[in-house]
GROMACS .gro file of N, CA and C in nm:
model
  516
    1MET      N    1   6.151  -1.451   7.522
    1MET     CA    2   6.145  -1.558   7.427
    1MET      C    3   6.060  -1.519   7.307
    2CYS      N    4   5.952  -1.448   7.325
    2CYS     CA    5   5.868  -1.404   7.215
    2CYS      C    6   5.942  -1.305   7.126
    3GLU      N    7   6.018  -1.214   7.190
    3GLU     CA    8   6.091  -1.115   7.111
    3GLU      C    9   6.195  -1.182   7.024
    4CYS      N   10   6.259  -1.286   7.073
    4CYS     CA   11   6.363  -1.357   6.998
    4CYS      C   12   6.301  -1.428   6.877
    5ASN      N   13   6.187  -1.497   6.896
    5ASN     CA   14   6.119  -1.564   6.785
    5ASN      C   15   6.069  -1.464   6.682
    6MET      N   16   6.023  -1.349   6.731
    6MET     CA   17   5.974  -1.246   6.640
    6MET      C   18   6.088  -1.192   6.556
    7SER      N   19   6.206  -1.181   6.612
    7SER     CA   20   6.323  -1.135   6.538
    7SER      C   21   6.361  -1.236   6.431
    8LYS      N   22   6.355  -1.364   6.466
    8LYS     CA   23   6.388  -1.469   6.369
    8LYS      C   24   6.288  -1.469   6.253
    9VAL      N   25   6.159  -1.455   6.283
    9VAL     CA   26   6.056  -1.453   6.179
    9VAL      C   27   6.075  -1.331   6.090
   10THR      N   28   6.100  -1.217   6.147
   10THR     CA   29   6.123  -1.095   6.069
   10THR      C   30   6.246  -1.110   5.982
   11GLY      N   31   6.349  -1.167   6.038
   11GLY     CA   32   6.473  -1.189   5.962
   11GLY      C   33   6.451  -1.284   5.846
   12MET      N   34   6.375  -1.391   5.870
   12MET     CA   35   6.346  -1.487   5.763
   12MET      C   36   6.261  -1.422   5.654
   13CYS      N   37   6.165  -1.341   5.692
   13CYS     CA   38   6.080  -1.271   5.593
   13CYS      C   39   6.165  -1.178   5.508
   14MET      N   40   6.255  -1.107   5.574
   14MET     CA   41   6.342  -1.014   5.500
   14MET      C   42   6.432  -1.091   5.402
   15ALA      N   43   6.482  -1.207   5.446
   15ALA     CA   44   6.569  -1.289   5.361
   15ALA      C   45   6.491  -1.341   5.241
   16ILE      N   46   6.368  -1.384   5.262
   16ILE     CA   47   6.284  -1.434   5.152
   16ILE      C   48   6.255  -1.322   5.052
   17ILE      N   49   6.222  -1.205   5.103
   17ILE     CA   50   6.194  -1.091   5.014
   17ILE      C   51   6.317  -1.055   4.934
   18ALA      N   52   6.434  -1.055   4.997
   18ALA     CA   53   6.559  -1.025   4.927
   18ALA      C   54   6.588  -1.129   4.819
   19LEU      N   55   6.560  -1.256   4.850
   19LEU     CA   56   6.581  -1.364   4.754
   19LEU      C   57   6.488  -1.348   4.633
   20VAL      N   58   6.362  -1.317   4.657
   20VAL     CA   59   6.266  -1.297   4.548
   20VAL      C   60   6.309  -1.179   4.461
   21ILE      N   61   6.351  -1.071   4.521
   21ILE     CA   62   6.396  -0.954   4.444
   21ILE      C   63   6.519  -0.990   4.361
   22ALA      N   64   6.611  -1.065   4.418
   22ALA     CA   65   6.732  -1.106   4.344
   22ALA      C   66   6.695  -1.192   4.224
   23ILE      N   67   6.603  -1.286   4.243
   23ILE     CA   68   6.561  -1.373   4.132
   23ILE      C   69   6.496  -1.291   4.022
   24VAL      N   70   6.410  -1.197   4.058
   24VAL     CA   71   6.343  -1.113   3.958
   24VAL      C   72   6.446  -1.031   3.882
   25ILE      N   73   6.543  -0.975   3.951
   25ILE     CA   74   6.646  -0.894   3.885
   25ILE      C   75   6.730  -0.978   3.790
   26ILE      N   76   6.763  -1.099   3.832
   26ILE     CA   77   6.846  -1.187   3.748
   26ILE      C   78   6.769  -1.234   3.626
   27LEU      N   79   6.643  -1.272   3.641
   27LEU     CA   80   6.566  -1.329   3.530
   27LEU      C   81   6.514  -1.226   3.432
   28CYS      N   82   6.477  -1.109   3.476
   28CYS     CA   83   6.416  -1.010   3.387
   28CYS      C   84   6.506  -0.966   3.273
   29PRO      N   85   6.633  -0.932   3.295
   29PRO     CA   86   6.716  -0.891   3.182
   29PRO      C   87   6.739  -1.003   3.081
   30ASN      N   88   6.727  -1.129   3.124
   30ASN     CA   89   6.749  -1.240   3.033
   30ASN      C   90   6.624  -1.278   2.954
   31THR      N   91   6.512  -1.219   2.987
   31THR     CA   92   6.389  -1.246   2.913
   31THR      C   93   6.396  -1.173   2.780
   32PRO      N   94   6.389  -1.246   2.669
   32PRO     CA   95   6.401  -1.179   2.538
   32PRO      C   96   6.282  -1.087   2.512
   33ILE      N   97   6.311  -0.973   2.454
   33ILE     CA   98   6.206  -0.879   2.414
   33ILE      C   99   6.168  -0.914   2.271
   34GLU      N  100   6.040  -0.942   2.250
   34GLU     CA  101   5.993  -0.981   2.118
   34GLU      C  102   5.970  -0.857   2.033
   35ASN      N  103   6.043  -0.852   1.922
   35ASN     CA  104   6.025  -0.741   1.828
   35ASN      C  105   5.910  -0.775   1.735
   36LYS      N  106   5.821  -0.680   1.713
   36LYS     CA  107   5.709  -0.698   1.621
   36LYS      C  108   5.756  -0.669   1.479
   37ASN      N  109   5.707  -0.747   1.386
   37ASN     CA  110   5.731  -0.726   1.244
   37ASN      C  111   5.596  -0.721   1.176
   38ILE      N  112   5.552  -0.599   1.144
   38ILE     CA  113   5.418  -0.577   1.089
   38ILE      C  114   5.427  -0.478   0.974
   39LEU      N  115   5.350  -0.505   0.870
   39LEU     CA  116   5.334  -0.409   0.761
   39LEU      C  117   5.186  -0.398   0.728
   40THR      N  118   5.137  -0.276   0.720
   40THR     CA  119   5.005  -0.248   0.667
   40THR      C  120   5.023  -0.153   0.550
   41ALA      N  121   4.984  -0.198   0.431
   41ALA     CA  122   4.995  -0.116   0.311
   41ALA      C  123   4.855  -0.096   0.253
   42ILE      N  124   4.833   0.025   0.199
   42ILE     CA  125   4.700   0.062   0.151
   42ILE      C  126   4.709   0.113   0.008
   43ALA      N  127   4.618   0.066  -0.075
   43ALA     CA  128   4.603   0.116  -0.212
   43ALA      C  129   4.484   0.210  -0.214
   44ARG      N  130   4.506   0.326  -0.273
   44ARG     CA  131   4.398   0.426  -0.280
   44ARG      C  132   4.355   0.447  -0.425
   45GLU      N  133   4.248   0.521  -0.440
   45GLU     CA  134   4.195   0.555  -0.572
   45GLU      C  135   4.309   0.607  -0.660
   46GLY      N  136   4.324   0.549  -0.778
   46GLY     CA  137   4.427   0.591  -0.873
   46GLY      C  138   4.553   0.507  -0.869
   47ASP      N  139   4.571   0.424  -0.767
   47ASP     CA  140   4.690   0.338  -0.760
   47ASP      C  141   4.686   0.226  -0.863
   48ASN      N  142   4.567   0.173  -0.888
   48ASN     CA  143   4.551   0.057  -0.975
   48ASN      C  144   4.448   0.088  -1.082
   49THR      N  145   4.496   0.120  -1.200
   49THR     CA  146   4.406   0.159  -1.309
   49THR      C  147   4.388   0.049  -1.413
   50GLU      N  148   4.455  -0.065  -1.394
   50GLU     CA  149   4.440  -0.175  -1.489
   50GLU      C  150   4.297  -0.226  -1.487
   51VAL      N  151   4.252  -0.279  -1.598
   51VAL     CA  152   4.119  -0.339  -1.609
   51VAL      C  153   4.138  -0.489  -1.626
   52GLY      N  154   4.066  -0.566  -1.544
   52GLY     CA  155   4.076  -0.712  -1.555
   52GLY      C  156   4.179  -0.767  -1.458
   53ASN      N  157   4.294  -0.811  -1.511
   53ASN     CA  158   4.400  -0.869  -1.429
   53ASN      C  159   4.494  -0.759  -1.383
   54ALA      N  160   4.534  -0.765  -1.255
   54ALA     CA  161   4.623  -0.661  -1.202
   54ALA      C  162   4.703  -0.718  -1.085
   55ILE      N  163   4.824  -0.669  -1.072
   55ILE     CA  164   4.902  -0.688  -0.950
   55ILE      C  165   4.881  -0.558  -0.872
   56ILE      N  166   4.829  -0.568  -0.752
   56ILE     CA  167   4.788  -0.450  -0.675
   56ILE      C  168   4.909  -0.372  -0.625
   57LYS      N  169   4.908  -0.243  -0.653
   57LYS     CA  170   5.010  -0.150  -0.602
   57LYS      C  171   4.954  -0.081  -0.478
   58PHE      N  172   5.042  -0.054  -0.382
   58PHE     CA  173   5.003   0.011  -0.257
   58PHE      C  174   5.082   0.140  -0.242
   59SER      N  175   5.013   0.255  -0.238
   59SER     CA  176   5.081   0.384  -0.233
   59SER      C  177   5.109   0.433  -0.091
   60LEU      N  178   5.050   0.369   0.009
   60LEU     CA  179   5.066   0.417   0.146
   60LEU      C  180   5.104   0.302   0.238
   61ASN      N  181   5.214   0.319   0.311
   61ASN     CA  182   5.249   0.226   0.419
   61ASN      C  183   5.199   0.289   0.547
   62ASP      N  184   5.092   0.233   0.601
   62ASP     CA  185   5.029   0.290   0.720
   62ASP      C  186   5.103   0.250   0.848
   63ILE      N  187   5.141   0.122   0.858
   63ILE     CA  188   5.215   0.073   0.973
   63ILE      C  189   5.337  -0.003   0.922
   64GLU      N  190   5.453   0.030   0.975
   64GLU     CA  191   5.577  -0.040   0.944
   64GLU      C  192   5.654  -0.060   1.074
   65GLU      N  193   5.658  -0.184   1.120
   65GLU     CA  194   5.732  -0.217   1.242
   65GLU      C  195   5.829  -0.329   1.210
   66GLY      N  196   5.952  -0.317   1.254
   66GLY     CA  197   6.051  -0.421   1.234
   66GLY      C  198   6.110  -0.418   1.095
   67THR      N  199   6.195  -0.516   1.068
   67THR     CA  200   6.266  -0.521   0.939
   67THR      C  201   6.239  -0.648   0.860
   68ALA      N  202   6.152  -0.736   0.909
   68ALA     CA  203   6.126  -0.863   0.840
   68ALA      C  204   6.045  -0.844   0.712
   69ILE      N  205   5.966  -0.737   0.705
   69ILE     CA  206   5.877  -0.713   0.591
   69ILE      C  207   5.902  -0.569   0.544
   70MET      N  208   5.934  -0.553   0.417
   70MET     CA  209   5.961  -0.419   0.365
   70MET      C  210   5.878  -0.395   0.239
   71HIS      N  211   5.834  -0.270   0.224
   71HIS     CA  212   5.757  -0.231   0.106
   71HIS      C  213   5.788  -0.085   0.075
   72GLN      N  214   5.819  -0.059  -0.050
   72GLN     CA  215   5.839   0.079  -0.094
   72GLN      C  216   5.704   0.133  -0.141
   73ALA      N  217   5.660   0.242  -0.080
   73ALA     CA  218   5.530   0.300  -0.115
   73ALA      C  219   5.522   0.321  -0.266
   74GLY      N  220   5.409   0.282  -0.325
   74GLY     CA  221   5.386   0.294  -0.468
   74GLY      C  222   5.420   0.168  -0.545
   75SER      N  223   5.482   0.072  -0.479
   75SER     CA  224   5.525  -0.051  -0.544
   75SER      C  225   5.422  -0.161  -0.525
   76GLU      N  226   5.431  -0.263  -0.607
   76GLU     CA  227   5.347  -0.382  -0.593
   76GLU      C  228   5.419  -0.493  -0.517
   77ASN      N  229   5.551  -0.479  -0.501
   77ASN     CA  230   5.632  -0.583  -0.437
   77ASN      C  231   5.643  -0.562  -0.286
   78ILE      N  232   5.622  -0.670  -0.213
   78ILE     CA  233   5.645  -0.671  -0.068
   78ILE      C  234   5.760  -0.768  -0.046
   79ASN      N  235   5.868  -0.717   0.011
   79ASN     CA  236   5.990  -0.796   0.029
   79ASN      C  237   5.992  -0.862   0.166
   80ILE      N  238   6.020  -0.991   0.167
   80ILE     CA  239   6.033  -1.068   0.290
   80ILE      C  240   6.183  -1.078   0.319
   81ASN      N  241   6.225  -1.023   0.431
   81ASN     CA  242   6.367  -1.020   0.466
   81ASN      C  243   6.408  -1.126   0.567
   82GLU      N  244   6.311  -1.191   0.631
   82GLU     CA  245   6.341  -1.295   0.730
   82GLU      C  246   6.252  -1.416   0.706
   83SER      N  247   6.313  -1.533   0.705
   83SER     CA  248   6.236  -1.657   0.693
   83SER      C  249   6.147  -1.672   0.816
   84GLY      N  250   6.027  -1.727   0.795
   84GLY     CA  251   5.938  -1.749   0.908
   84GLY      C  252   5.796  -1.773   0.863
   85ILE      N  253   5.707  -1.768   0.960
   85ILE     CA  254   5.564  -1.789   0.936
   85ILE      C  255   5.496  -1.652   0.945
   86TYR      N  256   5.413  -1.622   0.845
   86TYR     CA  257   5.350  -1.491   0.833
   86TYR      C  258   5.200  -1.507   0.822
   87GLN      N  259   5.128  -1.420   0.892
   87GLN     CA  260   4.983  -1.411   0.876
   87GLN      C  261   4.955  -1.293   0.784
   88ILE      N  262   4.879  -1.320   0.679
   88ILE     CA  263   4.851  -1.219   0.577
   88ILE      C  264   4.701  -1.205   0.563
   89SER      N  265   4.653  -1.083   0.583
   89SER     CA  266   4.511  -1.051   0.564
   89SER      C  267   4.501  -0.941   0.460
   90TYR      N  268   4.401  -0.950   0.374
   90TYR     CA  269   4.384  -0.844   0.275
   90TYR      C  270   4.238  -0.824   0.242
   91GLN      N  271   4.212  -0.710   0.180
   91GLN     CA  272   4.081  -0.683   0.122
   91GLN      C  273   4.103  -0.605  -0.007
   92VAL      N  274   4.029  -0.643  -0.109
   92VAL     CA  275   4.036  -0.577  -0.239
   92VAL      C  276   3.895  -0.542  -0.281
   93PHE      N  277   3.875  -0.414  -0.315
   93PHE     CA  278   3.746  -0.364  -0.361
   93PHE      C  279   3.750  -0.359  -0.513
   94GLY      N  280   3.658  -0.428  -0.578
   94GLY     CA  281   3.650  -0.429  -0.724
   94GLY      C  282   3.519  -0.368  -0.770
   95THR      N  283   3.526  -0.294  -0.881
   95THR     CA  284   3.405  -0.235  -0.938
   95THR      C  285   3.397  -0.271  -1.086
   96GLY      N  286   3.273  -0.299  -1.131
   96GLY     CA  287   3.250  -0.328  -1.272
   96GLY      C  288   3.240  -0.201  -1.352
   97GLN      N  289   3.300  -0.200  -1.470
   97GLN     CA  290   3.299  -0.082  -1.555
   97GLN      C  291   3.177  -0.074  -1.646
   98ARG      N  292   3.102  -0.182  -1.651
   98ARG     CA  293   2.982  -0.183  -1.734
   98ARG      C  294   2.878  -0.273  -1.669
   99LEU      N  295   2.757  -0.261  -1.715
   99LEU     CA  296   2.650  -0.346  -1.664
   99LEU      C  297   2.665  -0.486  -1.721
  100GLY      N  298   2.617  -0.583  -1.648
  100GLY     CA  299   2.622  -0.720  -1.697
  100GLY      C  300   2.696  -0.810  -1.601
  101THR      N  301   2.759  -0.915  -1.654
  101THR     CA  302   2.828  -1.014  -1.572
  101THR      C  303   2.944  -0.949  -1.496
  102PHE      N  304   2.956  -0.988  -1.370
  102PHE     CA  305   3.061  -0.932  -1.284
  102PHE      C  306   3.121  -1.044  -1.199
  103ASN      N  307   3.253  -1.057  -1.205
  103ASN     CA  308   3.322  -1.158  -1.126
  103ASN      C  309   3.469  -1.120  -1.119
  104PHE      N  310   3.529  -1.128  -1.002
  104PHE     CA  311   3.674  -1.116  -0.993
  104PHE      C  312   3.724  -1.203  -0.879
  105ASN      N  313   3.853  -1.229  -0.882
  105ASN     CA  314   3.916  -1.319  -0.787
  105ASN      C  315   4.047  -1.257  -0.741
  106THR      N  316   4.099  -1.307  -0.631
  106THR     CA  317   4.229  -1.262  -0.582
  106THR      C  318   4.316  -1.383  -0.553
  107VAL      N  319   4.447  -1.360  -0.552
  107VAL     CA  320   4.542  -1.466  -0.525
  107VAL      C  321   4.671  -1.404  -0.471
  108LEU      N  322   4.734  -1.472  -0.377
  108LEU     CA  323   4.866  -1.429  -0.332
  108LEU      C  324   4.971  -1.491  -0.424
  109ILE      N  325   5.070  -1.412  -0.456
  109ILE     CA  326   5.175  -1.452  -0.550
  109ILE      C  327   5.308  -1.442  -0.477
  110VAL      N  328   5.387  -1.549  -0.481
  110VAL     CA  329   5.520  -1.549  -0.421
  110VAL      C  330   5.621  -1.578  -0.531
  111ASN      N  331   5.715  -1.486  -0.548
  111ASN     CA  332   5.821  -1.499  -0.649
  111ASN      C  333   5.764  -1.525  -0.789
  112GLY      N  334   5.654  -1.456  -0.819
  112GLY     CA  335   5.595  -1.464  -0.952
  112GLY      C  336   5.502  -1.581  -0.975
  113VAL      N  337   5.479  -1.662  -0.873
  113VAL     CA  338   5.394  -1.780  -0.888
  113VAL      C  339   5.271  -1.766  -0.798
  114GLY      N  340   5.152  -1.772  -0.858
  114GLY     CA  341   5.029  -1.767  -0.780
  114GLY      C  342   5.014  -1.892  -0.696
  115LEU      N  343   4.975  -1.876  -0.572
  115LEU     CA  344   4.957  -1.991  -0.482
  115LEU      C  345   4.812  -2.038  -0.491
  116PRO      N  346   4.789  -2.154  -0.554
  116PRO     CA  347   4.651  -2.200  -0.577
  116PRO      C  348   4.566  -2.207  -0.450
  117ASP      N  349   4.627  -2.243  -0.338
  117ASP     CA  350   4.548  -2.257  -0.216
  117ASP      C  351   4.512  -2.123  -0.153
  118THR      N  352   4.553  -2.011  -0.217
  118THR     CA  353   4.513  -1.878  -0.169
  118THR      C  354   4.415  -1.812  -0.265
  119PHE      N  355   4.374  -1.884  -0.370
  119PHE     CA  356   4.280  -1.829  -0.469
  119PHE      C  357   4.145  -1.803  -0.401
  120ASN      N  358   4.095  -1.681  -0.414
  120ASN     CA  359   3.973  -1.636  -0.348
  120ASN      C  360   3.876  -1.590  -0.456
  121GLU      N  361   3.764  -1.660  -0.474
  121GLU     CA  362   3.670  -1.631  -0.582
  121GLU      C  363   3.547  -1.555  -0.533
  122SER      N  364   3.508  -1.456  -0.612
  122SER     CA  365   3.383  -1.387  -0.584
  122SER      C  366   3.270  -1.463  -0.653
  123PRO      N  367   3.147  -1.440  -0.610
  123PRO     CA  368   3.035  -1.498  -0.685
  123PRO      C  369   3.023  -1.429  -0.821
  124ILE      N  370   2.959  -1.495  -0.914
  124ILE     CA  371   2.932  -1.435  -1.044
  124ILE      C  372   2.797  -1.364  -1.036
  125LEU      N  373   2.799  -1.235  -1.060
  125LEU     CA  374   2.676  -1.156  -1.057
  125LEU      C  375   2.632  -1.128  -1.200
  126ARG      N  376   2.503  -1.140  -1.225
  126ARG     CA  377   2.449  -1.113  -1.359
  126ARG      C  378   2.327  -1.024  -1.344
  127ASP      N  379   2.351  -0.898  -1.312
  127ASP     CA  380   2.243  -0.803  -1.294
  127ASP      C  381   2.262  -0.685  -1.389
  128ASN      N  382   2.159  -0.608  -1.403
  128ASN     CA  383   2.169  -0.485  -1.481
  128ASN      C  384   2.188  -0.366  -1.389
  129VAL      N  385   2.278  -0.381  -1.293
  129VAL     CA  386   2.313  -0.272  -1.202
  129VAL      C  387   2.465  -0.259  -1.202
  130VAL      N  388   2.513  -0.146  -1.154
  130VAL     CA  389   2.657  -0.129  -1.141
  130VAL      C  390   2.706  -0.228  -1.036
  131ASN      N  391   2.808  -0.305  -1.069
  131ASN     CA  392   2.855  -0.411  -0.980
  131ASN      C  393   2.979  -0.369  -0.903
  132ARG      N  394   2.983  -0.408  -0.776
  132ARG     CA  395   3.100  -0.381  -0.693
  132ARG      C  396   3.097  -0.479  -0.576
  133MET      N  397   3.215  -0.513  -0.526
  133MET     CA  398   3.222  -0.599  -0.408
  133MET      C  399   3.363  -0.595  -0.353
  134THR      N  400   3.378  -0.641  -0.229
  134THR     CA  401   3.508  -0.650  -0.164
  134THR      C  402   3.536  -0.796  -0.131
  135LEU      N  403   3.652  -0.844  -0.172
  135LEU     CA  404   3.698  -0.977  -0.134
  135LEU      C  405   3.797  -0.963  -0.019
  136THR      N  406   3.784  -1.049   0.080
  136THR     CA  407   3.876  -1.049   0.193
  136THR      C  408   3.925  -1.190   0.217
  137SER      N  409   4.043  -1.200   0.277
  137SER     CA  410   4.097  -1.331   0.311
  137SER      C  411   4.207  -1.315   0.415
  138THR      N  412   4.228  -1.419   0.492
  138THR     CA  413   4.341  -1.428   0.584
  138THR      C  414   4.403  -1.565   0.566
  139VAL      N  415   4.534  -1.567   0.547
  139VAL     CA  416   4.607  -1.693   0.532
  139VAL      C  417   4.734  -1.686   0.616
  140ILE      N  418   4.787  -1.803   0.644
  140ILE     CA  419   4.917  -1.814   0.711
  140ILE      C  420   5.009  -1.888   0.616
  141LEU      N  421   5.124  -1.828   0.588
  141LEU     CA  422   5.220  -1.886   0.494
  141LEU      C  423   5.359  -1.892   0.556
  142ARG      N  424   5.435  -1.993   0.518
  142ARG     CA  425   5.577  -1.998   0.551
  142ARG      C  426   5.650  -1.932   0.434
  143LEU      N  427   5.722  -1.826   0.464
  143LEU     CA  428   5.795  -1.753   0.361
  143LEU      C  429   5.944  -1.752   0.395
  144GLU      N  430   6.026  -1.739   0.291
  144GLU     CA  431   6.170  -1.741   0.308
  144GLU      C  432   6.229  -1.603   0.284
  145ALA      N  433   6.343  -1.577   0.348
  145ALA     CA  434   6.414  -1.451   0.324
  145ALA      C  435   6.442  -1.440   0.175
  146GLY      N  436   6.414  -1.324   0.118
  146GLY     CA  437   6.433  -1.301  -0.025
  146GLY      C  438   6.308  -1.319  -0.109
  147ASP      N  439   6.202  -1.376  -0.050
  147ASP     CA  440   6.076  -1.391  -0.123
  147ASP      C  441   6.016  -1.254  -0.153
  148ILE      N  442   5.948  -1.246  -0.267
  148ILE     CA  443   5.872  -1.126  -0.303
  148ILE      C  444   5.726  -1.166  -0.309
  149LEU      N  445   5.645  -1.096  -0.231
  149LEU     CA  446   5.502  -1.124  -0.220
  149LEU      C  447   5.424  -1.018  -0.297
  150ASN      N  448   5.323  -1.062  -0.372
  150ASN     CA  449   5.232  -0.972  -0.442
  150ASN      C  450   5.089  -1.017  -0.416
  151LEU      N  451   4.997  -0.923  -0.431
  151LEU     CA  452   4.854  -0.952  -0.426
  151LEU      C  453   4.799  -0.932  -0.566
  152GLY      N  454   4.746  -1.039  -0.624
  152GLY     CA  455   4.693  -1.032  -0.759
  152GLY      C  456   4.542  -1.030  -0.761
  153ALA      N  457   4.487  -0.956  -0.856
  153ALA     CA  458   4.343  -0.955  -0.882
  153ALA      C  459   4.324  -1.009  -1.023
  154VAL      N  460   4.226  -1.097  -1.039
  154VAL     CA  461   4.208  -1.169  -1.165
  154VAL      C  462   4.063  -1.158  -1.209
  155SER      N  463   4.041  -1.118  -1.335
  155SER     CA  464   3.905  -1.113  -1.389
  155SER      C  465   3.909  -1.108  -1.541
  156ILE      N  466   3.812  -1.173  -1.603
  156ILE     CA  467   3.797  -1.157  -1.748
  156ILE      C  468   3.694  -1.047  -1.778
  157GLU      N  469   3.634  -0.993  -1.672
  157GLU     CA  470   3.537  -0.884  -1.685
  157GLU      C  471   3.612  -0.750  -1.682
  158ASP      N  472   3.541  -0.643  -1.711
  158ASP     CA  473   3.599  -0.508  -1.705
  158ASP      C  474   3.593  -0.457  -1.562
  159VAL      N  475   3.679  -0.511  -1.476
  159VAL     CA  476   3.680  -0.476  -1.334
  159VAL      C  477   3.805  -0.394  -1.304
  160THR      N  478   3.789  -0.289  -1.225
  160THR     CA  479   3.904  -0.214  -1.173
  160THR      C  480   3.907  -0.228  -1.022
  161TYR      N  481   4.019  -0.191  -0.963
  161TYR     CA  482   4.041  -0.213  -0.820
  161TYR      C  483   4.083  -0.082  -0.754
  162PRO      N  484   3.985   0.001  -0.720
  162PRO     CA  485   4.017   0.134  -0.668
  162PRO      C  486   4.073   0.136  -0.526
  163ARG      N  487   4.045   0.034  -0.445
  163ARG     CA  488   4.096   0.034  -0.308
  163ARG      C  489   4.139  -0.108  -0.269
  164ALA      N  490   4.243  -0.114  -0.187
  164ALA     CA  491   4.287  -0.243  -0.133
  164ALA      C  492   4.369  -0.216  -0.008
  165ARG      N  493   4.384  -0.320   0.070
  165ARG     CA  494   4.464  -0.312   0.194
  165ARG      C  495   4.523  -0.450   0.220
  166ILE      N  496   4.647  -0.451   0.268
  166ILE     CA  497   4.711  -0.577   0.308
  166ILE      C  498   4.777  -0.556   0.442
  167ASP      N  499   4.756  -0.651   0.532
  167ASP     CA  500   4.816  -0.649   0.666
  167ASP      C  501   4.897  -0.777   0.681
  168ILE      N  502   5.025  -0.763   0.712
  168ILE     CA  503   5.113  -0.878   0.723
  168ILE      C  504   5.185  -0.871   0.858
  169GLU      N  505   5.187  -0.985   0.927
  169GLU     CA  506   5.260  -0.992   1.054
  169GLU      C  507   5.340  -1.121   1.058
  170LYS      N  508   5.467  -1.109   1.094
  170LYS     CA  509   5.549  -1.228   1.116
  170LYS      C  510   5.511  -1.284   1.252
  171ILE      N  511   5.460  -1.408   1.253
  171ILE     CA  512   5.410  -1.465   1.378
  171ILE      C  513   5.499  -1.578   1.429
  172GLY      N  514   5.599  -1.614   1.354
  172GLY     CA  515   5.687  -1.723   1.400
  172GLY      C  516   5.808  -1.739   1.315
   0.00000   0.00000   0.00000
C-alpha cells in the first residue's frame, strides 16, 4: 500500500513539473522583447565656435540603439522617428571670452521653437576672473514622429561652448 501511494505521489509531482514547464514554454515566446531606443551625442572642442547664441552641434554619436532617435554626426539636428515619451538629459560647458559679466542659458528646441519650460538659466557672475560653468538638465517630453530636436545655448555675453553632451532615451 505504501508503494502504491508513493507511485501516485511521484506521478503527480511529475505531472505538475511537466505542466509548469509547458506553461513556461508557452508564455515565454509571447513575452514581448523591449527594444531600447537611446542616443548619446557629444560635442567636442571645435564643434561649436559661435559666440553668444548657438545651436549646439554634436560631432560624435557615442551610443546609438534602436531607430526611434537618429542623429548624423556633426549635425545640430536630432531626428525623432517614433512618437512617444522621451527623457532628455544634457550638459553644456560655457566659457567667457573676456573678463567681466558672465551668463548663459540653455533651451530645448523642437521644430525651430524654443520650449519655455525647458529654459535653464545660469547665475550672473560679475568677477574679474575667467568665467566658465556647466549647465545640466533632465526633462521628459512627449515628441512626435518627424520632430526635430535641437539644444540651444543663449547669451548676450561673449560665451563659447567648447563641450556638450546630450543623452536621449525613449521611455514610453
